[in-house]
Coordinates of C-alpha atoms and ligand atoms in Angstrom, one line a residue:
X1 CA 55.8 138.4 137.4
X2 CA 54.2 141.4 135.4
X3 CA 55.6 144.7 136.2
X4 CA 52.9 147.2 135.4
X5 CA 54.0 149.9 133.1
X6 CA 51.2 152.4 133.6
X7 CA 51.2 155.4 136.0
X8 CA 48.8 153.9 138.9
X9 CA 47.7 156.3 141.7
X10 CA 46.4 153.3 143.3
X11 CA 48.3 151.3 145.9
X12 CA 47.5 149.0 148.5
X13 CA 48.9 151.6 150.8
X14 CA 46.6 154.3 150.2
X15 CA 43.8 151.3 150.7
X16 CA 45.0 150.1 154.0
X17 CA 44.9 153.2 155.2
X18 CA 41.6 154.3 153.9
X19 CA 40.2 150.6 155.8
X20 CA 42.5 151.5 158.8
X21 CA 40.5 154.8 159.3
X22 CA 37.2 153.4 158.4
X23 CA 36.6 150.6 160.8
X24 CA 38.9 151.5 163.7
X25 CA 35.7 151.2 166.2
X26 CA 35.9 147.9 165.2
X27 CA 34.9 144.6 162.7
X28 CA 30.6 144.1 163.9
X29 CA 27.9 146.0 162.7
X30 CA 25.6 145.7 165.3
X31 CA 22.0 147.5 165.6
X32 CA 23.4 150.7 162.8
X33 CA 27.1 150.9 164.6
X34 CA 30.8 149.0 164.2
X35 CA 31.5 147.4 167.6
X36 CA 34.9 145.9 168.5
X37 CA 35.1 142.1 169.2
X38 CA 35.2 141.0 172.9
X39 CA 36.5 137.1 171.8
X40 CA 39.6 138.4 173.5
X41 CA 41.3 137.1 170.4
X42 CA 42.7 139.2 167.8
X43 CA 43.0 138.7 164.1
X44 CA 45.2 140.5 161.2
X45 CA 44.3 140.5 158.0
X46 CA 46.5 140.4 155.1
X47 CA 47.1 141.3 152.0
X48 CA 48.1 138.2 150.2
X49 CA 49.9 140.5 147.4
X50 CA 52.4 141.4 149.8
X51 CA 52.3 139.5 153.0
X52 CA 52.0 142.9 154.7
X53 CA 49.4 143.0 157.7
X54 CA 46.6 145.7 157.2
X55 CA 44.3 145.8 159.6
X56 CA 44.1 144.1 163.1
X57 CA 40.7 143.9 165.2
X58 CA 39.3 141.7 168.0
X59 CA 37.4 138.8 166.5
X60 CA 33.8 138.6 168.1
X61 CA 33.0 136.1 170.7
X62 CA 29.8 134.7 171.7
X63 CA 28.7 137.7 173.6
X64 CA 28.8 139.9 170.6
X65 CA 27.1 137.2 168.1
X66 CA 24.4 137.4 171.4
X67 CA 24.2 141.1 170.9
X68 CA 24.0 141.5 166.7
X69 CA 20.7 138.5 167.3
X70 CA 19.3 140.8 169.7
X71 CA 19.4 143.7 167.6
X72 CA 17.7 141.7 164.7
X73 CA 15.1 140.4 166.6
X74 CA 14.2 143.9 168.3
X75 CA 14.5 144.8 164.4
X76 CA 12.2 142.6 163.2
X77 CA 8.6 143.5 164.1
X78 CA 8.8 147.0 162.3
X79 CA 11.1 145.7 159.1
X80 CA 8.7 142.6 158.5
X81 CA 5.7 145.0 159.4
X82 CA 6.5 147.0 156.5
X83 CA 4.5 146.7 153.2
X84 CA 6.2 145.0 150.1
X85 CA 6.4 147.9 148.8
X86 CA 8.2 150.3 151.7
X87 CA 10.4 147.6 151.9
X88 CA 11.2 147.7 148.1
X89 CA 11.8 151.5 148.3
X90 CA 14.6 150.9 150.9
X91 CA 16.0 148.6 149.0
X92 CA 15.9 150.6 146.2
X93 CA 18.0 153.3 148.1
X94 CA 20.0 150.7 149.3
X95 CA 20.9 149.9 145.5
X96 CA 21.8 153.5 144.6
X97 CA 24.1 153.7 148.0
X98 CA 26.2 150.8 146.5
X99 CA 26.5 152.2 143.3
X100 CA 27.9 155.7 144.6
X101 CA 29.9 153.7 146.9
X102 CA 31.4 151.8 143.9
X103 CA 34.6 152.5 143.9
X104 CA 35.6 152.1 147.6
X105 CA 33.7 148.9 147.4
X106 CA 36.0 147.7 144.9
X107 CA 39.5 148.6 146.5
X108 CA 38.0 147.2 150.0
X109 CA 37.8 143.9 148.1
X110 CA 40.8 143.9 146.2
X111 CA 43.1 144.7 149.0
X112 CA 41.3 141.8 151.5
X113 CA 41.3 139.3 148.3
X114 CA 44.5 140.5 146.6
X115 CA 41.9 140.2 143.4
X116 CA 42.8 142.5 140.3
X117 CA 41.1 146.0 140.4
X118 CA 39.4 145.0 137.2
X119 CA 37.5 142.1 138.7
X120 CA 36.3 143.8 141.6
X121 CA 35.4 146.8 139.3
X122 CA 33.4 144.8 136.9
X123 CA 31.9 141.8 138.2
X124 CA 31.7 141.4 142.2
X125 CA 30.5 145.2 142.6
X126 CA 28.6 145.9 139.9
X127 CA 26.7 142.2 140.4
X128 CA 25.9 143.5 144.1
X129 CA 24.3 146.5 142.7
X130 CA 22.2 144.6 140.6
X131 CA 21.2 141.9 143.1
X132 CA 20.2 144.3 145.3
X133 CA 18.3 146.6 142.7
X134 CA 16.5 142.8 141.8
X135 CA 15.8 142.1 145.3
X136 CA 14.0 145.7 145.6
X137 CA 11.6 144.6 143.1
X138 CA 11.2 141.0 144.4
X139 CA 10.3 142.2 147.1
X140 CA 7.1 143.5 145.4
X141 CA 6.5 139.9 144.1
X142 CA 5.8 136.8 146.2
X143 CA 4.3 134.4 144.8
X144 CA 1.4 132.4 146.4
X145 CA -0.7 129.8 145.4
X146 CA -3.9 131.3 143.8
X147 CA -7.1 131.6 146.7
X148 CA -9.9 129.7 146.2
X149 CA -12.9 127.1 148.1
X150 CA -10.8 123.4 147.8
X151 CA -13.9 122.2 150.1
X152 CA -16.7 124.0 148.8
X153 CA -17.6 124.9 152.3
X154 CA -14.0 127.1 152.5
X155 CA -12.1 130.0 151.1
X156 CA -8.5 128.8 151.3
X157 CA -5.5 131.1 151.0
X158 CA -1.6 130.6 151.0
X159 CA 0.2 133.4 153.0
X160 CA 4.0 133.4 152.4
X161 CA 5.7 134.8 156.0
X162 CA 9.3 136.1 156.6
X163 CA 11.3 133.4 159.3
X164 CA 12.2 135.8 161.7
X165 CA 16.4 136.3 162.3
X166 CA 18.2 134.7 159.4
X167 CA 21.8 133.8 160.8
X168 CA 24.6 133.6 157.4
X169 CA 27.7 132.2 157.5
X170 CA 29.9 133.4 154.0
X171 CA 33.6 132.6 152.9
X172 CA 36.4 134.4 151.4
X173 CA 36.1 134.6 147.7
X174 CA 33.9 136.6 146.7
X175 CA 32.8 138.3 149.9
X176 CA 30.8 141.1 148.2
X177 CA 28.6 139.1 146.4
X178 CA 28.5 136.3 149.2
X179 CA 27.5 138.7 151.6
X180 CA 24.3 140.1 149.2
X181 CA 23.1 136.8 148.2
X182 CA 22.8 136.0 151.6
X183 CA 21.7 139.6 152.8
X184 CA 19.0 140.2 150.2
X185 CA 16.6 137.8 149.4
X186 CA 16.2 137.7 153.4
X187 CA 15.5 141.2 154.0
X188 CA 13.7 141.9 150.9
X189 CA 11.1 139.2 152.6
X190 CA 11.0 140.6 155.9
X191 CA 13.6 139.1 157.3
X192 CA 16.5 140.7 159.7
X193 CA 20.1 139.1 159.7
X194 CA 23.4 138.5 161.0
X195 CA 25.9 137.7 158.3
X196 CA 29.1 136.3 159.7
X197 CA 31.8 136.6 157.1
X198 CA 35.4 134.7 156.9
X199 CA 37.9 136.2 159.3
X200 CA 40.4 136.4 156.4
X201 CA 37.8 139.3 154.7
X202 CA 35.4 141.2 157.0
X203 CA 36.0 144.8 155.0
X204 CA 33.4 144.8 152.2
X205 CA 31.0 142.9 154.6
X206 CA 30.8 146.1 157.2
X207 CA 30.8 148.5 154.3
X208 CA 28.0 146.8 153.2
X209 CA 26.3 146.7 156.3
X210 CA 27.0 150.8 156.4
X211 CA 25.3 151.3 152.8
X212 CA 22.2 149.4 154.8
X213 CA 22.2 152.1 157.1
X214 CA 23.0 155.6 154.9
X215 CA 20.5 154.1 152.4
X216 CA 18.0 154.5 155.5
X217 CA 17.0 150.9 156.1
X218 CA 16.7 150.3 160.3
X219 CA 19.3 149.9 162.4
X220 CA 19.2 145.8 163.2
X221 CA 18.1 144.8 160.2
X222 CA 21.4 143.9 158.7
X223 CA 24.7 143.0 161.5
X224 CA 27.5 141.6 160.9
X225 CA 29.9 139.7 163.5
X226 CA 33.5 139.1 162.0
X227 CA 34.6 136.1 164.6
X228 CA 36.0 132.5 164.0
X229 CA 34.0 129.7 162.2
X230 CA 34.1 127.5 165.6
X231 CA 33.5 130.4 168.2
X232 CA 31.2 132.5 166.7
X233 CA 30.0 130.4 163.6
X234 CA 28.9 127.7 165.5
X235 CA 27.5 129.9 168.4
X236 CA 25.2 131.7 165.5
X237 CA 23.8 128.7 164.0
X238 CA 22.9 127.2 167.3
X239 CA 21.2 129.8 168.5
X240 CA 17.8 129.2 169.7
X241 CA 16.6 132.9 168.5
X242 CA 17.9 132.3 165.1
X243 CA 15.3 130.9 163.1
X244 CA 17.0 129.9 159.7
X245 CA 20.8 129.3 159.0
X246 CA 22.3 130.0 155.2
X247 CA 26.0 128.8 154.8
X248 CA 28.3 129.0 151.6
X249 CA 31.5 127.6 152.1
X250 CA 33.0 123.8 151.8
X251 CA 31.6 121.0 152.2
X252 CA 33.1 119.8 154.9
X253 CA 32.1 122.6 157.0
X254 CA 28.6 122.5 155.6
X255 CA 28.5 119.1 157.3
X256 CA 29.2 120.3 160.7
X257 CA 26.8 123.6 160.2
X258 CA 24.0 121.2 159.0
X259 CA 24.5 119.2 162.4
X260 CA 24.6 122.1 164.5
X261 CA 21.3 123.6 162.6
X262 CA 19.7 120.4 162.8
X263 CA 19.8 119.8 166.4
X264 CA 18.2 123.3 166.6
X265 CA 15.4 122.3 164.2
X266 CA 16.1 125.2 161.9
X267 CA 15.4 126.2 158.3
X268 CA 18.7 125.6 156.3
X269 CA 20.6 126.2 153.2
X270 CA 23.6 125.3 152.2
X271 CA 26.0 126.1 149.0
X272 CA 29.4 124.1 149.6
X273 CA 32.0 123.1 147.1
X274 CA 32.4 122.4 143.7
X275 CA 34.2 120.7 140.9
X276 CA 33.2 121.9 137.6
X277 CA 33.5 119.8 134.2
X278 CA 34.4 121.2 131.1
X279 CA 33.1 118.9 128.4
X280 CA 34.6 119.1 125.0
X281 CA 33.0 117.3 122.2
X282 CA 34.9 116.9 119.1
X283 CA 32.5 119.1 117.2
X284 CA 33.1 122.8 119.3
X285 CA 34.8 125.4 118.2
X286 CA 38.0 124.8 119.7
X287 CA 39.5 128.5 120.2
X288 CA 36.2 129.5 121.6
X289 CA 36.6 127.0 124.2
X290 CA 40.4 126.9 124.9
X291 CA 39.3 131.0 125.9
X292 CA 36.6 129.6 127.7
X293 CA 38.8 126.8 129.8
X294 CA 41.4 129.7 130.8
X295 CA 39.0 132.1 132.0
X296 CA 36.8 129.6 133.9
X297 CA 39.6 128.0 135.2
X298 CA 41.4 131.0 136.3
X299 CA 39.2 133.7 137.4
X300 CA 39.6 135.0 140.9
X301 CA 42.6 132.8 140.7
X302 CA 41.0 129.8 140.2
X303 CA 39.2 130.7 143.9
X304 CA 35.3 130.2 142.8
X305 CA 33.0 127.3 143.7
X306 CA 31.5 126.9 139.8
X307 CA 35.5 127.3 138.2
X308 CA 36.4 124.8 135.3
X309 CA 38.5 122.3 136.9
X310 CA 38.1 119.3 135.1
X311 CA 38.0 119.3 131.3
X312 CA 37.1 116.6 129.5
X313 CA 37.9 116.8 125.7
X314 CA 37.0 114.1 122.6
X315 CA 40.3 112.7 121.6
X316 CA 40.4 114.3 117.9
X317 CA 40.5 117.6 119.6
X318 CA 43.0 116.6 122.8
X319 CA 46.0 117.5 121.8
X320 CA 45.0 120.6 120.4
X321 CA 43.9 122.0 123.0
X322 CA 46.2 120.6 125.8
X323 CA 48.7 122.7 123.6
X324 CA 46.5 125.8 122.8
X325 CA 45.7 125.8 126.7
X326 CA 48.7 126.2 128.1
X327 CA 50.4 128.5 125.6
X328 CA 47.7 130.8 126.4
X329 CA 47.6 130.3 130.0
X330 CA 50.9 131.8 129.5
X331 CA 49.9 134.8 128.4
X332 CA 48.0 135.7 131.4
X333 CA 49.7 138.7 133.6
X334 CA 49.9 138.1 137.6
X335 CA 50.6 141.3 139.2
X336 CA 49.5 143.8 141.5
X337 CA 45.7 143.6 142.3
X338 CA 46.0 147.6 141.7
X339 CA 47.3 147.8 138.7
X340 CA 44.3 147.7 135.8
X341 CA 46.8 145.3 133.5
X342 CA 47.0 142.8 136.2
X343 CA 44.8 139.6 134.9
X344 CA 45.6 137.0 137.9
X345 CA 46.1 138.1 142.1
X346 CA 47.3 136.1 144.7
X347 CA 45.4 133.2 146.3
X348 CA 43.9 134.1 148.9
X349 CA 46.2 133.0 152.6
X350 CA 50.2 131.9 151.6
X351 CA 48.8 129.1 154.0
X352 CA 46.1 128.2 150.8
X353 CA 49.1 128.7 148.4
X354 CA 50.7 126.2 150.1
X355 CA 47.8 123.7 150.0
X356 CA 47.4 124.4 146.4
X357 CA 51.0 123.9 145.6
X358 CA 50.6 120.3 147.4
X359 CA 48.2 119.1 145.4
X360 CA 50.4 119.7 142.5
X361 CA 53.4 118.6 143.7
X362 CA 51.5 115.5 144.7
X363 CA 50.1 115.1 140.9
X364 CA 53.8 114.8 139.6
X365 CA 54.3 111.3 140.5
X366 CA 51.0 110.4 137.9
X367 CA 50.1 113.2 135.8
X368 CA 52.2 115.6 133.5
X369 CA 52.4 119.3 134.6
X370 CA 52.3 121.0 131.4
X371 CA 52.6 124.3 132.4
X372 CA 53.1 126.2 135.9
X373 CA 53.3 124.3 138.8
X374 CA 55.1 126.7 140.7
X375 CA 55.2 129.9 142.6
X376 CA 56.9 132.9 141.4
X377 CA 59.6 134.4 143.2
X378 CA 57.7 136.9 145.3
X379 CA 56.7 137.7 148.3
X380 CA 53.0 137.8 147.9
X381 CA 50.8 134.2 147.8
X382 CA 51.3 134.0 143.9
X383 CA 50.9 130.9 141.9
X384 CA 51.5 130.4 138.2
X385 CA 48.6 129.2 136.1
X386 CA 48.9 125.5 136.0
X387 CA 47.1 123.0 133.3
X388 CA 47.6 119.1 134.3
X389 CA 47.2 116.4 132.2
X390 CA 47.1 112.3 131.8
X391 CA 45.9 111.9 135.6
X392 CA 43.4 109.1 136.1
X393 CA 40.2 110.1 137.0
X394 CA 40.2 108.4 140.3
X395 CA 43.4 110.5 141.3
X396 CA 43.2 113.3 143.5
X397 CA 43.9 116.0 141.4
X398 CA 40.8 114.9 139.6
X399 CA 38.5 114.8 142.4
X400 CA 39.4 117.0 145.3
X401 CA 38.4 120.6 145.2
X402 CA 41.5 122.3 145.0
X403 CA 40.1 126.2 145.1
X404 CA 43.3 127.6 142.9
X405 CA 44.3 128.4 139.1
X406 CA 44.8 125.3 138.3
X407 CA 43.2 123.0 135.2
X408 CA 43.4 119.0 134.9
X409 CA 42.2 118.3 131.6
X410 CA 42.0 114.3 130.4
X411 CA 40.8 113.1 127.2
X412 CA 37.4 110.7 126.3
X413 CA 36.2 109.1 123.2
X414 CA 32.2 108.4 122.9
X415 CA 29.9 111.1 124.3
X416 CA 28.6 108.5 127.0
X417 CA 32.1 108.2 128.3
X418 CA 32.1 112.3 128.5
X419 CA 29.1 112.7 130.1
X420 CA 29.8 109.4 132.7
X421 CA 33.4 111.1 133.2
X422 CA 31.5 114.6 134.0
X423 CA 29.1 113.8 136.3
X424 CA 32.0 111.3 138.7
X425 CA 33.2 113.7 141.7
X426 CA 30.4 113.8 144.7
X427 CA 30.3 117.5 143.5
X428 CA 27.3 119.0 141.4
X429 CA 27.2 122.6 141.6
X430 CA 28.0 124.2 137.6
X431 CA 29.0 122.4 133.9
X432 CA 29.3 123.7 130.6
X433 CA 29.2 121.7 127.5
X434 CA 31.1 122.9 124.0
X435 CA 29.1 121.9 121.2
X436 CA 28.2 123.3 117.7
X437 CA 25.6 120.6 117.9
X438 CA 22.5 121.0 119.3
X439 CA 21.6 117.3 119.9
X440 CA 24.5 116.6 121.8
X441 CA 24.9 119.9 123.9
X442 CA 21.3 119.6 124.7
X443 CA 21.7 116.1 126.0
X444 CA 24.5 116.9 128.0
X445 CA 22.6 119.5 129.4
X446 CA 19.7 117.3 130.7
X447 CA 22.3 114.3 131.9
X448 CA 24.7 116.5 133.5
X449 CA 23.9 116.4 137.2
X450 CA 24.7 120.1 138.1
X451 CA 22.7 123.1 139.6
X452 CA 23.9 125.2 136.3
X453 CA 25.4 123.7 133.2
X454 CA 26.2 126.1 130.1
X455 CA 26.8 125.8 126.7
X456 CA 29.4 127.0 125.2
X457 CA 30.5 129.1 127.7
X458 CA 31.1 128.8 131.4
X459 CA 31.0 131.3 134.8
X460 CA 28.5 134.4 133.9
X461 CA 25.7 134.5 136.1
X462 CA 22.3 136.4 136.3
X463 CA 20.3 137.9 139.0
X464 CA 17.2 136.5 137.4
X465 CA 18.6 132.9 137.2
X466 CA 19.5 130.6 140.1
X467 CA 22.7 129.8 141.6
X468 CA 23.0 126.4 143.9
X469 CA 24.3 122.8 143.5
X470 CA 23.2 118.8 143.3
X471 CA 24.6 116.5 145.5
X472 CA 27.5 117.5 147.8
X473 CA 27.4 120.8 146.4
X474 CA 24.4 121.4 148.8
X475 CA 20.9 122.4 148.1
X476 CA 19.0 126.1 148.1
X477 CA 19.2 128.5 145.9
X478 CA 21.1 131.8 145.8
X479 CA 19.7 135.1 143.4
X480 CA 16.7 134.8 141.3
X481 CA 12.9 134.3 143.0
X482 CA 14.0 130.7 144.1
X483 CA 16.3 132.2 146.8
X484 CA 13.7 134.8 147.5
X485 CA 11.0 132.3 147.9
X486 CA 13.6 130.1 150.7
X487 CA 13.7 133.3 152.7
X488 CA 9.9 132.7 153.4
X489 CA 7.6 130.1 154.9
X490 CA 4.2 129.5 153.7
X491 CA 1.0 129.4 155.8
X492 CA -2.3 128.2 155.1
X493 CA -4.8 130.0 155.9
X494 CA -8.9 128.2 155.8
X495 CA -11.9 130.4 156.8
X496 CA -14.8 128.2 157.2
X497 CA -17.8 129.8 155.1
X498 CA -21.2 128.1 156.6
X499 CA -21.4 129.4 159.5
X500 CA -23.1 125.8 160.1
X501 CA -22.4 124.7 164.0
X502 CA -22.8 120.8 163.6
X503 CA -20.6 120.3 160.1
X504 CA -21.1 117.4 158.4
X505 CA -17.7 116.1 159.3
X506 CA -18.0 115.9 163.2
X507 CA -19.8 112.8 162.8
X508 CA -16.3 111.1 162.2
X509 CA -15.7 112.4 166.1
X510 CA -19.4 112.3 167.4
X511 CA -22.8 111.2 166.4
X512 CA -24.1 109.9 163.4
X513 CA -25.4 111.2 160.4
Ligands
NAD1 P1 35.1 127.4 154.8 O1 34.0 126.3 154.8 O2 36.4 127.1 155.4 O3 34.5 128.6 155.6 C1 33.3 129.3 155.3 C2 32.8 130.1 156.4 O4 32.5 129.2 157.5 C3 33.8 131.1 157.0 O5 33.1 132.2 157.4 C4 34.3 130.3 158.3 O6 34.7 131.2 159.3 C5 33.0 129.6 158.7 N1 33.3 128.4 159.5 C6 34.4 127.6 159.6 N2 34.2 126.6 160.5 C7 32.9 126.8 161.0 C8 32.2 126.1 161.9 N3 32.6 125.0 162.5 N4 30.9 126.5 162.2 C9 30.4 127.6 161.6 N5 31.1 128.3 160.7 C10 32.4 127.9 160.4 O7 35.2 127.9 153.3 P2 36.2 128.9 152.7 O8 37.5 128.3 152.7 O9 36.0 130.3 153.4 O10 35.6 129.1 151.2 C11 35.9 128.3 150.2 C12 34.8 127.2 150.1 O11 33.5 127.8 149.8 C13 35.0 126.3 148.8 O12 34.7 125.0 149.2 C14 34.0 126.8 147.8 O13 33.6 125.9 146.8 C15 32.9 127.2 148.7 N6 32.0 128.2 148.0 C16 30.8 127.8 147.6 C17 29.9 128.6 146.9 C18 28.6 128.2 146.4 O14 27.8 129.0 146.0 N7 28.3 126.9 146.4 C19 30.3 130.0 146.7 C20 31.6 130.4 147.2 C21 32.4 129.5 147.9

């Protein structure tokens, strides 16, 4: 383990007890004020740095999820009565709120996540601001199909109308940005919600829900309800005055949602898991993507739906990078999520550790550890940057999403193999391809079957650009104008222009010509 060397006023101390303070009336936001949970069940959140327990609240029950729908339907009339362009303004507030709320944003989701300071500080907060600042001026921009008389007898129009009470369902990863992809293209469209995050990390969720509020938007138009996935999860996307349900998480809970939200007939959306290839053909740049294998395989610990998992590499440059891999992975400092020269937290639960440690220790009877494959001797949920090689492609390790900082890298020899080799998990949600050929890189681009596939790099993502998956990965799309445009549902609107009473086409019904 890294000892940090600098002076750090920052602990997870000072946090807790800045969270402790914050939300002792509770873990809901419901209609503008923090509620406690009347489950009956209590649940303590960790910090997975240290094991210690910060903060302990009653888990909402269905009463309460009952409660946050009623606020967003009593809040809907005047939010989705507001013009595009009020709405934008709020949201505009809303944008500078986060941003003067930066900081405290950023240790909220570092303690919950055990992620390093330096993550928090310059990807999941600062992405939030900018999603919401997009969304403001989205909001100023539906699209519609273009008016006109289809019939010659009628002037046509598309209207594009907000659903009504969105319920959200986010996990623990990145619960910042989870919770605004789900929050804002559904408000900035009229809609009101109730965002349920994981139990594991409800803190930057309710602060987000309080920026909502001091940023002026209504009361009800944003609630949150921290409760279990089978209690109140399943109670929010049943409910019959919920009209659309949007769910990240894994695929095999996106099954069960998708039943539950079926049965209900309701609008859905669903980002699941993912198992990312890494393709290397034997023309890239091979320090450019050894650095991009180690920081797509290990940011937030590995704990991110688009991380490289798999890579794939043309036999000239295997060995190579197998050996370039690890010795860098090496390099990479786990520490305290506080300190600003920490590179890797904890995972996320010592329960998840666990799991990710079994899939390794599994691995060993057909694949070569090269490197990690162990916990360090600590007390938090560490695990040592692992890279994995010579398993088949039909093993486990290969397949299953594994959700830690670990990399399985095999080798392939024509660029059909690579490509066949890529696209063989039931996952489809991100790629990249590392090429200084533009024939091949652009042919893996169009063949890969992924939601995103990059080129010569792999993880940044865009406001502007959507974010979703093929296959088991699910389908919708988060950020950008797509996800804005799933928040709405279109209407066709046909005036007759004759003012004929006998129309020509009532003789299919009555009469003749
Ligand atoms: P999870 O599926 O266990 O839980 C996700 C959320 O669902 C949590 O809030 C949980 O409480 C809730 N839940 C659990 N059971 C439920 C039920 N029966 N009904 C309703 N809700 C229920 O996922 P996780 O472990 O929190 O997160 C990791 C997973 O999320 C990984 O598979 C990862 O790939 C995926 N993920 C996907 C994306 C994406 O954009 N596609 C982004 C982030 C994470």
């Amino acid at each position: 383990m890294h000892n940090p060397t600098s002076a750090n006023p920052l602990s997870a101390t000072s946090v807790t007890a800045s969270v402790q303070e914050r939300f002792a009336d509770g873990a809901n936001h419901i209609a503008g004020r923090l509620t406690k949970g009347t489950s009956g069940r209590t649940h303590a959140v960790v910090d997975p740095a240290t094991g210690a327990e910060v903060y302990t609240y009653e888990l909402a029950g269905t009463d309460d999820v009952d409660a946050a729908v009623a606020a967003a339907r009593a809040a809907f009339p005047g939010w989705s009565g507001l013009t595009p362009g009020e709405r934008s303004d709020a949201m505009h507030r809303f944008a500078a709120v986060l941003d003067e709320w930066a900081e405290e944003f950023a240790r909220f989701e570092s303690l919950q996540c055990g992620k390093p300071i330096k993550l928090s500080r310059e990807f999941d907060v600062p992405g939030t601001v900018d999603n919401t600042a997009f969304f403001a001026g989205a909001a100023r921009h539906l699209q519609g199909q273009s008016a006109g008389e289809y019939s010659g007898d009628h002037t046509s129009y598309v209207r594009r109308e907000p659903i009504g009470v969105v319920g959200s369902i986010a996990p623990w990863n990145y619960p910042l940005q989870m919770a605004a992809w789900k929050v804002l293209p559904a408000i900035a469209a009229g809609n009101t919600i109730v965002l349920k995050p994981a139990e594991l990390t409800p803190f930057t969720s309710l602060l987000f829900a309080e920026a909502a509020v001091a940023a002026g938007l209504p009361e009800g138009v944003v609630n949150v309800v921290t409760g279990a996935g089978r209690d109140a999860g399943e109670h929010l996307v049943g409910h019959p005055d919920v009209a659309m349900t949007s769910f990240t998480g894994s695929t095999g809970v996106g099954k069960r949602v998708a039943e539950i939200a079926t049965a209900t007939v309701k609008r859905l959306h669903l980002e699941l898991g993912g198992k990312a290839p890494f393709l290397v053909f034997d023309d890239a740049d091979l320090d450019a993507a050894v650095h991009g294998a180690v920081a797509g395989a290990l940011i937030n610990t590995g704990q991110d739906c688009t991380a490289a998992t798999r890579a794939y590499v043309q036999r000239p440059l295997y060995d190579a990078f197998v050996e370039k891999t690890a010795a860098l992975m090496e390099t990479v400092r786990l520490g305290d999520p506080f300190a600003e020269d920490t590179d890797l937290g904890p995972l996320i639960s010592h329960v998840h550790r666990d799991r990710v440690a079994g899939f390794v220790d599994r691995a060993r009877a057909y694949a070569r550890v090269v490197t990690g494959g162990e916990a360090p001797d600590h007390p938090g949920a560490y695990y040592k940057p692992t890279l994995i090689a010579d398993a088949p492609q039909d093993s486990e390790i290969v397949q299953s999403e594994i959700f830690g900082p670990v990399l399985v890298v095999l080798p392939f020899d024509s660029d059909d193999e690579g490509i066949a080799l890529a696209n063989d998990t039931p996952y489809g949600l991100a790629a990249s391809a590392w090429s200084t050929n533009v024939f091949r890189a652009n042919r893996a681009t169009r063949e890969i079957k992924a939601g995103c596939v990059w080129v010569n790099d792999h993880i940044p993502i865009l406001s502007e650009m959507p974010h979703g998956g093929y296959k088991a990965s699910g389908f919708g799309k988060d950020m950008s104008a797509y996800s804005f445009e799933e928040y709405t549902q279109v209407k066709h609107v046909m005036f007759d222009n004759t003012a004929v009473v006998r129309k020509d086409w009532h003789r299919t019904v009555f009469g003749d010509r």
